[in-house]
mmCIF file of C-alpha atoms and ligand atoms in Angstrom:
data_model
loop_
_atom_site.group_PDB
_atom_site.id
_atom_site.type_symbol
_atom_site.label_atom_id
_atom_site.label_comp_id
_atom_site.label_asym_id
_atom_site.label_seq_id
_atom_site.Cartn_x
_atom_site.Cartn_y
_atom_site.Cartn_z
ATOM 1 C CA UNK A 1114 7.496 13.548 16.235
ATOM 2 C CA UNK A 1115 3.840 12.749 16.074
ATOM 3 C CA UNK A 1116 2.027 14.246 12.833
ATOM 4 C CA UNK A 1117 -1.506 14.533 12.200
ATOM 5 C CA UNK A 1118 -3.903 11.047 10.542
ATOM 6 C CA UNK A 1119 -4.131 11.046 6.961
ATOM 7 C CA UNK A 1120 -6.004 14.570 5.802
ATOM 8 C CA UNK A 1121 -9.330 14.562 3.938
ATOM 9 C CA UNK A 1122 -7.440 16.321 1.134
ATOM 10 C CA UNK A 1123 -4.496 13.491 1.088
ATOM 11 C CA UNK A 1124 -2.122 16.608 1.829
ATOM 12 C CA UNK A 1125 1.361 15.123 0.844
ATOM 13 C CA UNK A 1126 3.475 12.870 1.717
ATOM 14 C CA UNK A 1127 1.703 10.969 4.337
ATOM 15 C CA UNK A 1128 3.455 7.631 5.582
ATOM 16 C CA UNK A 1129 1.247 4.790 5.882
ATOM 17 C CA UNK A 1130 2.782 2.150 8.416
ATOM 18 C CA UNK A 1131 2.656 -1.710 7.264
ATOM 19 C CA UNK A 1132 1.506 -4.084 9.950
ATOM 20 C CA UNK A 1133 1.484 -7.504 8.401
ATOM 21 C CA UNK A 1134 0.023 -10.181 10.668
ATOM 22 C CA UNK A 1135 1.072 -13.016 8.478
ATOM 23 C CA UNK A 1136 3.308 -15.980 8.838
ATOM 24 C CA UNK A 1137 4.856 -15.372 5.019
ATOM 25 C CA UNK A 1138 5.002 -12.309 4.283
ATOM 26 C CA UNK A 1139 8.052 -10.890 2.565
ATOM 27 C CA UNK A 1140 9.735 -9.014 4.122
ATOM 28 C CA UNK A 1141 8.097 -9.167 7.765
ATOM 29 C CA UNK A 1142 6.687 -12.525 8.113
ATOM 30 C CA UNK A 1143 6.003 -13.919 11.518
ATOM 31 C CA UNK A 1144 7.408 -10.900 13.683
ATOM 32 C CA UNK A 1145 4.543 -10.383 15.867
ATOM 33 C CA UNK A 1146 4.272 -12.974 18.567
ATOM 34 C CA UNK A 1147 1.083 -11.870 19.374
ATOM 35 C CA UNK A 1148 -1.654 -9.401 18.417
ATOM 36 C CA UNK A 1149 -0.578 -6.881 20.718
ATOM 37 C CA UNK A 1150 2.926 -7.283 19.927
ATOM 38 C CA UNK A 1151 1.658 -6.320 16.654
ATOM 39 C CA UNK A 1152 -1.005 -3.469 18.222
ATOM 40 C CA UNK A 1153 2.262 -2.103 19.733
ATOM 41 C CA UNK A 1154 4.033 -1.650 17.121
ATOM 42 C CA UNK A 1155 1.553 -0.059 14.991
ATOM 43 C CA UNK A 1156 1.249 3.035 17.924
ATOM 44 C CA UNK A 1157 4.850 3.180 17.760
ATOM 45 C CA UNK A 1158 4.607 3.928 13.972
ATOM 46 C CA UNK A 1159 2.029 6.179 14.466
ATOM 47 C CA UNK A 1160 4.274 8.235 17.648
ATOM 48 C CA UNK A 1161 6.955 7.759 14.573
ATOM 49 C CA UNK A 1162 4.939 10.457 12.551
ATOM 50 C CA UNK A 1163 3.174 7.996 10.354
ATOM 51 C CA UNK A 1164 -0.427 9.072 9.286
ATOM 52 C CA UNK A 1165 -1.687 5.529 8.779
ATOM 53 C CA UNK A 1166 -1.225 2.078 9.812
ATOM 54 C CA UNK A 1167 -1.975 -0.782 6.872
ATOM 55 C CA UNK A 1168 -3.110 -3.662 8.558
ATOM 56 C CA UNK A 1169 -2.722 -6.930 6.760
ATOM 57 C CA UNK A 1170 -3.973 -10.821 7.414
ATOM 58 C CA UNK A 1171 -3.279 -12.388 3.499
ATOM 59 C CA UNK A 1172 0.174 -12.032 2.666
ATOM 60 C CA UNK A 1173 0.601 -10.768 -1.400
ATOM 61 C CA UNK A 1174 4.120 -12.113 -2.000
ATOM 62 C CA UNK A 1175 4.922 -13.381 -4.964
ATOM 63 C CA UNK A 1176 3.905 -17.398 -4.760
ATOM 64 C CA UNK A 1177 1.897 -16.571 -1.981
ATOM 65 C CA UNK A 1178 -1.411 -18.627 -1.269
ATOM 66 C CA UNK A 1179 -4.805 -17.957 -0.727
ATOM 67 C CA UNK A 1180 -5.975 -18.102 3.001
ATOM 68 C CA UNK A 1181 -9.930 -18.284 4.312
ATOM 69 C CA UNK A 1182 -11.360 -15.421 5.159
ATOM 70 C CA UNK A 1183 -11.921 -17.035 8.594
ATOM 71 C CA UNK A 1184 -8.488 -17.145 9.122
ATOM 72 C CA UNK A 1185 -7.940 -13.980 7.801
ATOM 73 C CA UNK A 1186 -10.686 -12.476 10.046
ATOM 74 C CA UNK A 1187 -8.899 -14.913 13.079
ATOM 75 C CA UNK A 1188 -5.713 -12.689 12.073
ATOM 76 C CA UNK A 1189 -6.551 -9.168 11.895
ATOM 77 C CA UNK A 1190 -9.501 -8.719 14.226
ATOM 78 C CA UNK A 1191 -8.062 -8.842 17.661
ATOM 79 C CA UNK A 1192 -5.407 -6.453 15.889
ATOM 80 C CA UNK A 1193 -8.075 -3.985 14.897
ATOM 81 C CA UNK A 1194 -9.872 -4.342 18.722
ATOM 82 C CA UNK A 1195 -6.725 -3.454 20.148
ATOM 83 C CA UNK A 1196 -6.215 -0.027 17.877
ATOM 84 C CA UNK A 1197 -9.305 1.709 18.440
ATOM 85 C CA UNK A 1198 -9.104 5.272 17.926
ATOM 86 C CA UNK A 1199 -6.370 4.759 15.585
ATOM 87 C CA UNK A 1200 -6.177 5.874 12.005
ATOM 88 C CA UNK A 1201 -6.432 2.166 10.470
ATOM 89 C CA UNK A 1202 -6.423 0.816 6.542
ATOM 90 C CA UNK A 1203 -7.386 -2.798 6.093
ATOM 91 C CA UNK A 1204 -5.594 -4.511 3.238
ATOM 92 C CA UNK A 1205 -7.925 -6.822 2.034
ATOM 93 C CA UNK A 1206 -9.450 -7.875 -0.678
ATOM 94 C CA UNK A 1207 -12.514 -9.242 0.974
ATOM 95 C CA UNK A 1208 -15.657 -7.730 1.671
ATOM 96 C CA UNK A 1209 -16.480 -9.431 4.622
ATOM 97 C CA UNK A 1210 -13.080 -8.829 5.647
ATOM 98 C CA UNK A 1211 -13.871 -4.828 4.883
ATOM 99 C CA UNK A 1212 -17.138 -4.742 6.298
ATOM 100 C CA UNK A 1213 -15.633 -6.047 9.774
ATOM 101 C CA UNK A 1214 -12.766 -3.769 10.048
ATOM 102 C CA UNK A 1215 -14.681 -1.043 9.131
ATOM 103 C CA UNK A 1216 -17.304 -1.708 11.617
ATOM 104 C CA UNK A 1217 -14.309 -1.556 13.874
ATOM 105 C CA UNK A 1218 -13.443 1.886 13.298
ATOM 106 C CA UNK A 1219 -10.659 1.242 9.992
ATOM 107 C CA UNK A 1220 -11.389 4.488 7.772
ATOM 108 C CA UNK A 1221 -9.981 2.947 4.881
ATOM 109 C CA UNK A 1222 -9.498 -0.230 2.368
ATOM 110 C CA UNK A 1223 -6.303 -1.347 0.321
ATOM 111 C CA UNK A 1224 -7.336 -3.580 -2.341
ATOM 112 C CA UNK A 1225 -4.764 -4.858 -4.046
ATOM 113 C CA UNK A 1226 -7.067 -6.691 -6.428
ATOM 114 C CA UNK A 1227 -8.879 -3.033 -6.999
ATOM 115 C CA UNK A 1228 -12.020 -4.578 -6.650
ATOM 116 C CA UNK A 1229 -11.809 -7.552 -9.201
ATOM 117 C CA UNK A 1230 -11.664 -10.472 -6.424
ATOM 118 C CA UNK A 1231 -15.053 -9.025 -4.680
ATOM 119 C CA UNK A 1232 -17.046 -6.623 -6.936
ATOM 120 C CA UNK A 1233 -19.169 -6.151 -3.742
ATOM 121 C CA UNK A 1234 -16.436 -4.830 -2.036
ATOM 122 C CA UNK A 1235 -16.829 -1.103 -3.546
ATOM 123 C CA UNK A 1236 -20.532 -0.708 -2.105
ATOM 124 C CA UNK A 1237 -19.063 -1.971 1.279
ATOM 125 C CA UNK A 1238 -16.683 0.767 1.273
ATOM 126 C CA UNK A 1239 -19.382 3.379 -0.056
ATOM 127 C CA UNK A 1240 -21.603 2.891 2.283
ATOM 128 C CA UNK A 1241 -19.046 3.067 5.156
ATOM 129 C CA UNK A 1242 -17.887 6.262 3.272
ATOM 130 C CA UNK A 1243 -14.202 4.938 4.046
ATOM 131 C CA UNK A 1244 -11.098 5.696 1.280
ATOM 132 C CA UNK A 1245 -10.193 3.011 -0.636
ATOM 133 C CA UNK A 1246 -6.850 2.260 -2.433
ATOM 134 C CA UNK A 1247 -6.805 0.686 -5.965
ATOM 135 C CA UNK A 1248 -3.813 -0.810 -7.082
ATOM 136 C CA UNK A 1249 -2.583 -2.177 -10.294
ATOM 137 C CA UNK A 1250 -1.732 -6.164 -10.946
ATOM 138 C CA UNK A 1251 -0.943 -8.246 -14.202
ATOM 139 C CA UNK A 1252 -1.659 -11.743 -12.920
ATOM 140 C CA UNK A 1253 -2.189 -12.867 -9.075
ATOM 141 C CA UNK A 1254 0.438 -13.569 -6.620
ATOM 142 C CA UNK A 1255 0.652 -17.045 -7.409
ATOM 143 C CA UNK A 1256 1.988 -16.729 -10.354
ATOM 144 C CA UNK A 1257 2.245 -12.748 -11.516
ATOM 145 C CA UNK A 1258 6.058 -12.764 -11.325
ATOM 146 C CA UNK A 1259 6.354 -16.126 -13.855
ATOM 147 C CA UNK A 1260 6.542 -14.038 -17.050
ATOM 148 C CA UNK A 1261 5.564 -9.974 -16.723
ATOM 149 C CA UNK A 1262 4.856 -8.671 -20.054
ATOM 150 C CA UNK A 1263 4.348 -5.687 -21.105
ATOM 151 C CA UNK A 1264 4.208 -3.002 -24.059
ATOM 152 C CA UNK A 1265 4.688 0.064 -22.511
ATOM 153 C CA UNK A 1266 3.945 -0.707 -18.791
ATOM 154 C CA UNK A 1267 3.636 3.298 -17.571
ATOM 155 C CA UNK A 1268 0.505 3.548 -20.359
ATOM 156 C CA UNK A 1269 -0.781 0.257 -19.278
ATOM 157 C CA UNK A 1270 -0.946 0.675 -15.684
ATOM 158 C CA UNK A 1271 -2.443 4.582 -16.218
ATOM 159 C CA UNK A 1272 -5.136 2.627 -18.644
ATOM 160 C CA UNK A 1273 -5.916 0.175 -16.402
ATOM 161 C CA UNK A 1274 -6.039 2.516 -12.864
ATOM 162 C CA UNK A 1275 -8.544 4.763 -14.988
ATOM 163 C CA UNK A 1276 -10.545 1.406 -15.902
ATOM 164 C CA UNK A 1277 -10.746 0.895 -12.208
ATOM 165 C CA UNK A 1278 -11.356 4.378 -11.114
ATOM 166 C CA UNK A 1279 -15.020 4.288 -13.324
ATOM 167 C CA UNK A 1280 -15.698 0.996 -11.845
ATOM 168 C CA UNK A 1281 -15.498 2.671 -8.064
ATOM 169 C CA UNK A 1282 -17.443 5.711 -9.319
ATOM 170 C CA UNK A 1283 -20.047 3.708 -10.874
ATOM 171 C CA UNK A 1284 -20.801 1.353 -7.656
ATOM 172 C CA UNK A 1285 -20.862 4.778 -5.407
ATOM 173 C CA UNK A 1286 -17.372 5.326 -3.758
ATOM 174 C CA UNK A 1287 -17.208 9.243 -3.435
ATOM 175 C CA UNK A 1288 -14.012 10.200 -5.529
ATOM 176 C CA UNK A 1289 -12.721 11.985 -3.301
ATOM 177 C CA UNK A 1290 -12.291 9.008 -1.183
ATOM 178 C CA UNK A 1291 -9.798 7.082 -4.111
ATOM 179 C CA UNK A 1292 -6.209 6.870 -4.426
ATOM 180 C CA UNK A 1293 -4.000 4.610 -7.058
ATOM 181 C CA UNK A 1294 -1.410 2.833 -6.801
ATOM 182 C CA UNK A 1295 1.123 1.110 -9.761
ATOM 183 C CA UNK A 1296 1.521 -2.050 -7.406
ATOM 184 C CA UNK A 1297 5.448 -2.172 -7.775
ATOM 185 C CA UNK A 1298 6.277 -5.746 -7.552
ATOM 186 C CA UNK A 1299 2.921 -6.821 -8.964
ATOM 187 C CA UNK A 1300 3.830 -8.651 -11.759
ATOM 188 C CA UNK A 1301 6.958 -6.344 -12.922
ATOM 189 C CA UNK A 1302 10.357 -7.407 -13.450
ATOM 190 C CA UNK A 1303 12.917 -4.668 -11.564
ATOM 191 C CA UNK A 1304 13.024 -2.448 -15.020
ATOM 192 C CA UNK A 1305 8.944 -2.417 -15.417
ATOM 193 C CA UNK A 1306 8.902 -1.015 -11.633
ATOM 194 C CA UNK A 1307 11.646 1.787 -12.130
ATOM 195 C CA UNK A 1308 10.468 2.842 -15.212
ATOM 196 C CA UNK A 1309 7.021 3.108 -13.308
ATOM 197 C CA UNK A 1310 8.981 5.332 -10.973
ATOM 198 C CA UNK A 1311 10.129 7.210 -13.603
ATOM 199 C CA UNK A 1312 7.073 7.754 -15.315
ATOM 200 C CA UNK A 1313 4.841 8.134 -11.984
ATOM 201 C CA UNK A 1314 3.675 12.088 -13.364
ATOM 202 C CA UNK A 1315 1.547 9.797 -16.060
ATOM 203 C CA UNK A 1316 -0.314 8.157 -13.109
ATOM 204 C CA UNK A 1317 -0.633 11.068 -11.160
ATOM 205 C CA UNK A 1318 -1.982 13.056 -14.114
ATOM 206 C CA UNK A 1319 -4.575 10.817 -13.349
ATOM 207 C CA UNK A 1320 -6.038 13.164 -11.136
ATOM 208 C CA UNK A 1321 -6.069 11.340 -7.772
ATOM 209 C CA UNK A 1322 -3.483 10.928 -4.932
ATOM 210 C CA UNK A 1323 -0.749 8.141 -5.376
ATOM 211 C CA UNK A 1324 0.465 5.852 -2.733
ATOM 212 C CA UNK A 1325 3.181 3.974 -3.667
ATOM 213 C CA UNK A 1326 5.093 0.671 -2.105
ATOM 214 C CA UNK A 1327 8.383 0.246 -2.820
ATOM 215 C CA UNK A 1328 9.712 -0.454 0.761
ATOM 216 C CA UNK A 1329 12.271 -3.291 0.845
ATOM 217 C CA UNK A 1330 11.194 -4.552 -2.607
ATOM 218 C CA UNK A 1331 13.057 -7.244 -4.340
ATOM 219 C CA UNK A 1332 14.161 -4.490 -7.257
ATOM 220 C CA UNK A 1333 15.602 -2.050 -4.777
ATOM 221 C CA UNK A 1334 18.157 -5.185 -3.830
ATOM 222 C CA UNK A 1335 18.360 -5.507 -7.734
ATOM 223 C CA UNK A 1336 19.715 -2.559 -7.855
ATOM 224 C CA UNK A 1337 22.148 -2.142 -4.723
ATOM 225 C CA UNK A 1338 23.224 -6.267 -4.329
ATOM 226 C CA UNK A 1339 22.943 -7.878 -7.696
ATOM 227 C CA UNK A 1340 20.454 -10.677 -8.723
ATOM 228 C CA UNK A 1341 20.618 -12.576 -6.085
ATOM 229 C CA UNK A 1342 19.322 -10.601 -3.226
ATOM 230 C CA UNK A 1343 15.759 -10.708 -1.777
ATOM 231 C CA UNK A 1344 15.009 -7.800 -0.015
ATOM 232 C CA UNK A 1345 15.805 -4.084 0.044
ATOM 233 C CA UNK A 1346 17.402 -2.235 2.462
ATOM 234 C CA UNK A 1347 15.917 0.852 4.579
ATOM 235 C CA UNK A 1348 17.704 3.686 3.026
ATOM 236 C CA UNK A 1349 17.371 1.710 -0.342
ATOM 237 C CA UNK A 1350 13.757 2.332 0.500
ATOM 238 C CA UNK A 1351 13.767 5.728 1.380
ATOM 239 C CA UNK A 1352 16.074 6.892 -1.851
ATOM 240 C CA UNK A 1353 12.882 4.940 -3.779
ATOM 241 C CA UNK A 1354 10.471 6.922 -2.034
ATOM 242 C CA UNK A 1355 12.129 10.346 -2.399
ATOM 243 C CA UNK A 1356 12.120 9.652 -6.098
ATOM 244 C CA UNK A 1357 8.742 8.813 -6.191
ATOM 245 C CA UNK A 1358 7.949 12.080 -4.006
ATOM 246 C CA UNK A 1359 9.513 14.096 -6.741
ATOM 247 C CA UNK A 1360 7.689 12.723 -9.210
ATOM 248 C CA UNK A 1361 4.024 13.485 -7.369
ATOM 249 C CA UNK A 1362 3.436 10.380 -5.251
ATOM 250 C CA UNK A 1363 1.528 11.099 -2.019
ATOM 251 C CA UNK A 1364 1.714 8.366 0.249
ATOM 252 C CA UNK A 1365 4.215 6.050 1.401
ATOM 253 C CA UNK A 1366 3.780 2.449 2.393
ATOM 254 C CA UNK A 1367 6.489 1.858 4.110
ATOM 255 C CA UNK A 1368 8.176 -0.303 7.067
ATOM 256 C CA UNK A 1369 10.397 1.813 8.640
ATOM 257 C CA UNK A 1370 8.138 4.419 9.500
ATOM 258 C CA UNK A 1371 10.784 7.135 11.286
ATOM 259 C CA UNK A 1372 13.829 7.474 8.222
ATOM 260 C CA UNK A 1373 10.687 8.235 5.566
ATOM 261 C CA UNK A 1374 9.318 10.838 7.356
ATOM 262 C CA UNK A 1375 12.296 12.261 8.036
ATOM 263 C CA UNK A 1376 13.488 11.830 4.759
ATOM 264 C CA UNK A 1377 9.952 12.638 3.251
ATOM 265 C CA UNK A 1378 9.537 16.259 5.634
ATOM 266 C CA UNK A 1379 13.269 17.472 4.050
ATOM 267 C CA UNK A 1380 11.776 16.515 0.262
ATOM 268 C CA UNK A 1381 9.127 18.556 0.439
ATOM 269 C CA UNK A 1382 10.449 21.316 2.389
ATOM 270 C CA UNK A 1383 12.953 21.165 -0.883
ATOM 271 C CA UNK A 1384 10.116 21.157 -2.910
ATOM 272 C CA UNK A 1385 8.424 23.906 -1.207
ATOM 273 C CA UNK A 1386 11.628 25.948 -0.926
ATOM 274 C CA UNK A 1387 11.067 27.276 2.477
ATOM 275 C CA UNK A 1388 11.095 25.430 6.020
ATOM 276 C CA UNK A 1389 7.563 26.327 7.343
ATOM 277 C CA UNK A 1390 4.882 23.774 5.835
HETATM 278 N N1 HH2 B 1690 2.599 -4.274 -1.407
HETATM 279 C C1 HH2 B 1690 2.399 -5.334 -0.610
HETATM 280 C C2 HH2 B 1690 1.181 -5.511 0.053
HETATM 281 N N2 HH2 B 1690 0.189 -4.602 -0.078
HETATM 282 N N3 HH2 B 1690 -0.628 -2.594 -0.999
HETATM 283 C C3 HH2 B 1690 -0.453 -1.527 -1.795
HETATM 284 N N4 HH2 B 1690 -1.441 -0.623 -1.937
HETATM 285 N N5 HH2 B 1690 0.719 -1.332 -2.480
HETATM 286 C C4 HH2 B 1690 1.755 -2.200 -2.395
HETATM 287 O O1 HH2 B 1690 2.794 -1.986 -3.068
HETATM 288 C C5 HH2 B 1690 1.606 -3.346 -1.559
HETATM 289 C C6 HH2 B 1690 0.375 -3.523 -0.870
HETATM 290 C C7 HH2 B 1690 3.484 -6.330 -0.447
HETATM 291 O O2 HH2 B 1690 4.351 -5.938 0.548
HETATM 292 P P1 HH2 B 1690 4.300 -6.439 2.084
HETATM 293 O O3 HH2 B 1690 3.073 -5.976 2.759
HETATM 294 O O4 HH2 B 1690 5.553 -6.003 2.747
HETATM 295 O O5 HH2 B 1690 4.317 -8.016 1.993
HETATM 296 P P2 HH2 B 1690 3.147 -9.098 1.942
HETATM 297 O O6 HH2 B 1690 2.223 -8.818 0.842
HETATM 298 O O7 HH2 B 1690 3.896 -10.381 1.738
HETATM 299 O O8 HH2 B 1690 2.405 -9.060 3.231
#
């Protein structure tokens, strides 16, 4: 069920495959024995129909620490070696983290930070003409999830997305090259991040393609196992990401590539109201 890499036009949904090669992260932490244990299962994502694979070396998690960028280079690059020819996102913060994946053929950057840890990061990506993601975070992961606050979070995160946006115009990213993201789980309790979900048409009235990340997050096990629970579920997942579908995101950051794109293809055939795309 192979489908084509990510278009130029963001044509929607698009899966985007999560490939964390980090000892802590949340919900995958430590599953790749090896770099081409990891390789491996990025191409089977991609045979899965994902458009994408988001390669990671700095876990995000709430309470998560900082790692060198050596280490974080040490992490991803034999990775990136290994997936040439592959449609490939870095999710970095780093610039010199950027520059090297780019160099090895990744076509696009997930900052999570949206360019506030590394300013310099935006001319890296324009002059590699790659996409970049911008996401939205109150706080850092060290401590974003002590005490979320908001007003009215939907307005807040729209505000603060457009804020970015200007800043990655200004330093030369093409706009056409941008998408936003809310950054569920980025210092939000569980109702901030439905109510973002609800009120996703506000950030995709932005004008630019959303991705959103709500696989296995702690508020999808909010809502199906009670307080106590970690970690959501696959089809916990893919319920959150047909909701978000319907509500204008584009693409889906996801671990289990194969029940979103099955799940995704029967949305928007919905949507569309006939079977041929
Ligand atoms: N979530 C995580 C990491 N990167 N990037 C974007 N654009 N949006 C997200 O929601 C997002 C992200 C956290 O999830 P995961 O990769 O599973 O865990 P970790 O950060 O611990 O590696």
């Amino acid at each position: 069920m192979r489908r084509e890499p990510l278009s130029d036009d963001w044509l929607r949904p698009a899966v985007m495959g999560i490939v964390n090669v980090t000892p802590d992260s949340f919900s995958d932490g430590g599953r790749y024995a090896s770099a081409s244990d990891a390789a491996a299962t990025a191409r089977r994502m991609l045979e899965d129909g994902a458009a994408i694979v988001d390669v990671g070396g700095e876990s995000t998690r709430p309470g998560a620490a900082d790692v060198s960028q050596d280490e974080e280079l040490r992490r991803i690059l034999p990775v990136l070696e290994l997936l040439e020819g592959c449609p490939v996102s870095i999710d970095t913060s780093r610039a010199g983290v950027a520059r090297r994946a780019l160099a090895l053929g990744a076509t696009m950057v997930n900052d999570v930070t949206a360019l506030r840890r590394e300013p310099e990061l935006a001319e890296v990506v324009a002059e590699a003409g790659a996409r970049l993601c911008l996401m939205h975070m109150q706080g850092e992961p060290r401590t974003m999830q002590e005490a979320p606050h908001y007003g009215d979070v939907v307005s807040e995160v729209a505000s603060f997305l457009e804020e970015r946006l200007a800043v990655a115009l200004a330093a030369g990213v093409a706009e056409e090259r941008i998408c936003l993201d809310p950054g569920f789980g980025f210092g939000k309790t569980a109702d901030h991040n439905l109510e973002l979900v609800r009120g996703l048409d506000r950030i995709v009235a932005i004008g630019r393609p959303v991705l959103v990340g709500l696989s296995r997050k702690w508020t999808l096990a909010r809502v199906v196992e009670g307080p106590e629970a970690r970690l959501g579920t696959d089809a916990a997942s893919v319920g959150a990401a047909v909701a978000a579908f319907d509500r204008g995101a584009s693409l889906f950051r996801v671990h289990d590539v194969r029940s979103h794109v099955e799940a995704l293809a029967v949305a928007a055939a919905v949507e569309r109201g006939t079977v041929t795309p």
